[in-house]
Coordinates of C-alpha atoms in Angstrom, one line a residue:
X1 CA 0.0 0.0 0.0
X2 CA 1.3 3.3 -1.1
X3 CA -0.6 6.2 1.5
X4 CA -1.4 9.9 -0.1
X5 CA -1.2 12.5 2.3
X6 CA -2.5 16.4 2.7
X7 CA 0.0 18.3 4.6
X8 CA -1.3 21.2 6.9
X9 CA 0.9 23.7 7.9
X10 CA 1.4 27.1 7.6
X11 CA 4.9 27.8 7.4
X12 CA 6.2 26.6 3.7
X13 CA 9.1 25.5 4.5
X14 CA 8.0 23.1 7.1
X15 CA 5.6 21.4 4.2
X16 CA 8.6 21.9 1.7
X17 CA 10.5 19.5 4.4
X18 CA 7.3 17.3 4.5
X19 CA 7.1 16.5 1.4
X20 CA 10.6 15.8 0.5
X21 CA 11.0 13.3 3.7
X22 CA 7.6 11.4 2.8
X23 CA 8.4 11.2 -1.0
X24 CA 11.4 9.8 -0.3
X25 CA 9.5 6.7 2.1
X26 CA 7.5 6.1 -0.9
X27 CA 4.7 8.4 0.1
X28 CA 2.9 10.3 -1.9
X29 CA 1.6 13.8 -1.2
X30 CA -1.2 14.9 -2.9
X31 CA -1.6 18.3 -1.9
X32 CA -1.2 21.5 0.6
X33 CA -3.1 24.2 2.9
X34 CA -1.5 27.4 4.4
X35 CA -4.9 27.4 6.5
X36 CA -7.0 25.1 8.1
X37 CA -9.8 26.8 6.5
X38 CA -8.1 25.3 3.3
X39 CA -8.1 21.9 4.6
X40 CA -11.6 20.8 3.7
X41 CA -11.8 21.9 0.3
X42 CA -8.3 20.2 -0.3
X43 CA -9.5 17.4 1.2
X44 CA -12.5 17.1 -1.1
X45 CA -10.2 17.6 -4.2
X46 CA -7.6 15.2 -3.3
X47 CA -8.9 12.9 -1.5
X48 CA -5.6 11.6 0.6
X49 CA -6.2 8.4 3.2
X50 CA -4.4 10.8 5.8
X51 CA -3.9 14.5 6.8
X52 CA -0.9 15.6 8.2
X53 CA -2.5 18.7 10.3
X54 CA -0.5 21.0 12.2
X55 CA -2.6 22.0 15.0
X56 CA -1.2 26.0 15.6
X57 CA -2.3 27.6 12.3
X58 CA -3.5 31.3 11.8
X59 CA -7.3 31.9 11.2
X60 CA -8.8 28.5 11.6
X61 CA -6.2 26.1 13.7
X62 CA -5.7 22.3 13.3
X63 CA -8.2 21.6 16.1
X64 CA -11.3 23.0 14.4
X65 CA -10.2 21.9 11.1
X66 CA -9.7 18.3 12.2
X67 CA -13.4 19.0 13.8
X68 CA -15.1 20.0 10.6
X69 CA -13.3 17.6 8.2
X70 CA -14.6 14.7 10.9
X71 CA -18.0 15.9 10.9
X72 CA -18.4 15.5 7.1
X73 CA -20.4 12.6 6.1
X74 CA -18.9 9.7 4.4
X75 CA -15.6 8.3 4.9
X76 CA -13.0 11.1 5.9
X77 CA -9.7 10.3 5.5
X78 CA -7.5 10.4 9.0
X79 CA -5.8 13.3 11.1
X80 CA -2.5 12.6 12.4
X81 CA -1.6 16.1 14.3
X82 CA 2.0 17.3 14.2
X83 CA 3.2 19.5 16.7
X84 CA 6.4 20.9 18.5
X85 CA 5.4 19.9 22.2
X86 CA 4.0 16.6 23.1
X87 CA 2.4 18.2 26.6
X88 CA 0.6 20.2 24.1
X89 CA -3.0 21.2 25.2
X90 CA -3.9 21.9 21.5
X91 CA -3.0 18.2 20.6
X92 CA -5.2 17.0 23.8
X93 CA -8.1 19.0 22.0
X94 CA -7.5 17.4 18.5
X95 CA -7.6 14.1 20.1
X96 CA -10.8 14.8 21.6
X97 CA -11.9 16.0 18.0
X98 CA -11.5 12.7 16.8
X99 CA -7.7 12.6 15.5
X100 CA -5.9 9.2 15.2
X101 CA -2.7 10.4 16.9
X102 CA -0.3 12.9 16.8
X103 CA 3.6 13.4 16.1
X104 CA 6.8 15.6 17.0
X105 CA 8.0 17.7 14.5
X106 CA 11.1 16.6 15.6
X107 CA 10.9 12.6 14.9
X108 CA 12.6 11.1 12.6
X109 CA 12.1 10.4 8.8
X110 CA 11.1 6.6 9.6
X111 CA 8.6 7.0 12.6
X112 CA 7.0 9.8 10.6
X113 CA 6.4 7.3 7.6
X114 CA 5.7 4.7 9.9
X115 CA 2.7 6.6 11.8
X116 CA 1.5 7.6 8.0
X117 CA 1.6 3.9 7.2
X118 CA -0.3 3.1 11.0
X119 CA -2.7 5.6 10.2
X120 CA -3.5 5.0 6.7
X121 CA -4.5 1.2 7.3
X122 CA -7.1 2.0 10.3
X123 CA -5.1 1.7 13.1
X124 CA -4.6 5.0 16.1
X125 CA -0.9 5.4 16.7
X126 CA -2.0 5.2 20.5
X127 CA 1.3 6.6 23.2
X128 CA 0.2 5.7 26.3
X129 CA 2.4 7.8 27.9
X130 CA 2.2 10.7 26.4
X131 CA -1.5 11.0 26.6
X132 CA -1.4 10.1 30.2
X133 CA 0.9 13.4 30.3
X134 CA -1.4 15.3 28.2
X135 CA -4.5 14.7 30.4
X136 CA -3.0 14.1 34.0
X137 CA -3.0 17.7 35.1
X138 CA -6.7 17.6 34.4
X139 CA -9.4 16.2 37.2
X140 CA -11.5 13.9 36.0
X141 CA -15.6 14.6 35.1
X142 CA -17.0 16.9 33.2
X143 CA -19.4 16.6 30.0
X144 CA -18.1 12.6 29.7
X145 CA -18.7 11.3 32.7
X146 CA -22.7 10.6 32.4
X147 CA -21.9 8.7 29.2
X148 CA -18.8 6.8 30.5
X149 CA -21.3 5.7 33.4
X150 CA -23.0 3.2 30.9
X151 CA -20.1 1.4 30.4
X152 CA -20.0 -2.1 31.4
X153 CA -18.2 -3.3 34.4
X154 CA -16.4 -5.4 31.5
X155 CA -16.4 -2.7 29.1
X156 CA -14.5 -0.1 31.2
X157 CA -12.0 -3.1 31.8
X158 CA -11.3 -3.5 28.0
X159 CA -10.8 0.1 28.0
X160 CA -8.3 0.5 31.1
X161 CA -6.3 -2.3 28.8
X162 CA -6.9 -0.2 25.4
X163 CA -5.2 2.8 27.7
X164 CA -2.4 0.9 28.2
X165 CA -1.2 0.4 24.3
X166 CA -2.4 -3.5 24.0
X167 CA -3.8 -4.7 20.9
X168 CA -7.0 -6.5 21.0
X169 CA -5.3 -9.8 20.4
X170 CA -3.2 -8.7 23.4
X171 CA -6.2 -8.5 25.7
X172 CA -8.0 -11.6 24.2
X173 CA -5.3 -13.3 25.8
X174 CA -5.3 -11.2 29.3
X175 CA -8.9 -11.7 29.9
X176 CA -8.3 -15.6 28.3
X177 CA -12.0 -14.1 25.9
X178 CA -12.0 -14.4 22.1
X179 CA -10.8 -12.2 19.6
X180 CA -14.3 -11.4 18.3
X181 CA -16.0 -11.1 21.7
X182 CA -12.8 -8.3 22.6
X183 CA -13.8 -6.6 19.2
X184 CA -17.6 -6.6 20.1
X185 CA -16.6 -5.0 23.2
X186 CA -14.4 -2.2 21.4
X187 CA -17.3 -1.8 19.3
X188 CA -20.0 -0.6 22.0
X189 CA -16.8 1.4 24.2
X190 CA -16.4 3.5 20.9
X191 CA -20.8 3.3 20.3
X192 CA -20.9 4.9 24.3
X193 CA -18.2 7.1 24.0
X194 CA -19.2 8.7 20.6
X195 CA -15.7 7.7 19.8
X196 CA -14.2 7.5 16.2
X197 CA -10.8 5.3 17.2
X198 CA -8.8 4.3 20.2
X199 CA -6.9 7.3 20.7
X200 CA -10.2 9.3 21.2
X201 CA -11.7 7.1 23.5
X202 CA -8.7 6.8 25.8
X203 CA -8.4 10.3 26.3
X204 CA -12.5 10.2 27.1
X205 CA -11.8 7.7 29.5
X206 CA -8.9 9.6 31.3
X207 CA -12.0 12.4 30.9
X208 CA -14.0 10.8 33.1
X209 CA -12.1 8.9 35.1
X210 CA -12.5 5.4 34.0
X211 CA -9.2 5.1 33.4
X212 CA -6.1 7.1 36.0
X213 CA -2.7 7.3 35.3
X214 CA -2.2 4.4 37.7
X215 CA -3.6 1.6 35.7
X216 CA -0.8 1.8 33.0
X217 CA 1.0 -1.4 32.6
X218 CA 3.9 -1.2 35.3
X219 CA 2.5 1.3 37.7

């Protein structure tokens, strides 16, 4: 699978940079916006399977554009955010909006082709860590915790395990269920949550407090 990509930043030099480092992964980039009020329209004309959005742009930012490309109906094609800081309170907001996951300008050339490639099949490029970071100076409740409430006692216990990075093989095997019983339970976390992929619905369950910093693997 070759991914297309939309890259949006504002500074030209940063998409100049882009480009060249994705082209030369065998990506191919299919277009550009200055804006994120550009995003959508170059979205509709391009059609990539991912959107490289930077989420500190003039005029409309990366958060509300990754907002309004999301609400479209249809298929959208992914958000992976990209973003100097990874304590960013802009990037916790474009999580919430729906994005798969988020990057450092500052990684390399293979783990920025490689989140593309993680994006671009379906999957969230889920950091436990770092969203534990990004959320734990916020106290949990607020508009998400009615909702997380009808979560199943097994439910919120899939999700505690989705916070901590494993696959859904991985917690077939830690709660010795089946594959397709784990993915049934995925199904109604992200149906509950309002959720569009795991990355989203960790950072609702931090939200609420159905999941604390303390039920990461190791702690």
């Amino acid at each position: 699978m070759r991914p297309t990509v939309l890259l949006a930043d504002d500074e030209p030099l940063v998409r100049t940079g882009l480009r060249a480092l994705l082209e030369q992964q065998g990506i191919t980039v299919l277009g550009e916006a200055a804006d994120g009020a550009e995003v959508l329209p170059a979205v509709r004309r391009t059609r990539p399977d991912v959107v490289l959005m930077d989420v500190r742009m003039p005029g409309t930012d990366g958060i509300e554009a990754t907002r309004r490309l999301l609400a479209e109906p249809g298929e959208q094609p992914k958000v992976l955010v990209v973003t100097t800081f990874d304590n960013d309170d802009y990037v916790h907001e474009a999580l919430l909006a729906g994005a798969s996951g988020f990057l450092l300008k500052r990684a390399r050339k293979e783990e920025i082709a490689h989140a593309v490639r993680t994006v671009a099949a379906g999957e969230s490029l889920l950091f436990p860590e770092a969203i534990r970071r990004l959320v734990s100076a916020r106290p949990p409740g607020g508009k998400y915790t009615r909702v997380a409430k009808t979560l199943t006692r097994r439910e919120a216990e899939v999700l505690r395990l989705i916070a901590t990075g494993l696959s859904n093989s991985d917690i077939a095997a830690a709660l010795v269920i089946s594959l397709e019983t784990v993915k049934t339970h995925v199904g109604n976390i992200f149906g509950k949550l309002g959720a569009a992929n795991r990355s989203q619905a960790v950072v609702i369950a931090y939200e609420a407090g159905v999941v604390r910093p303390g039920h990461l693997a190791g702690q």
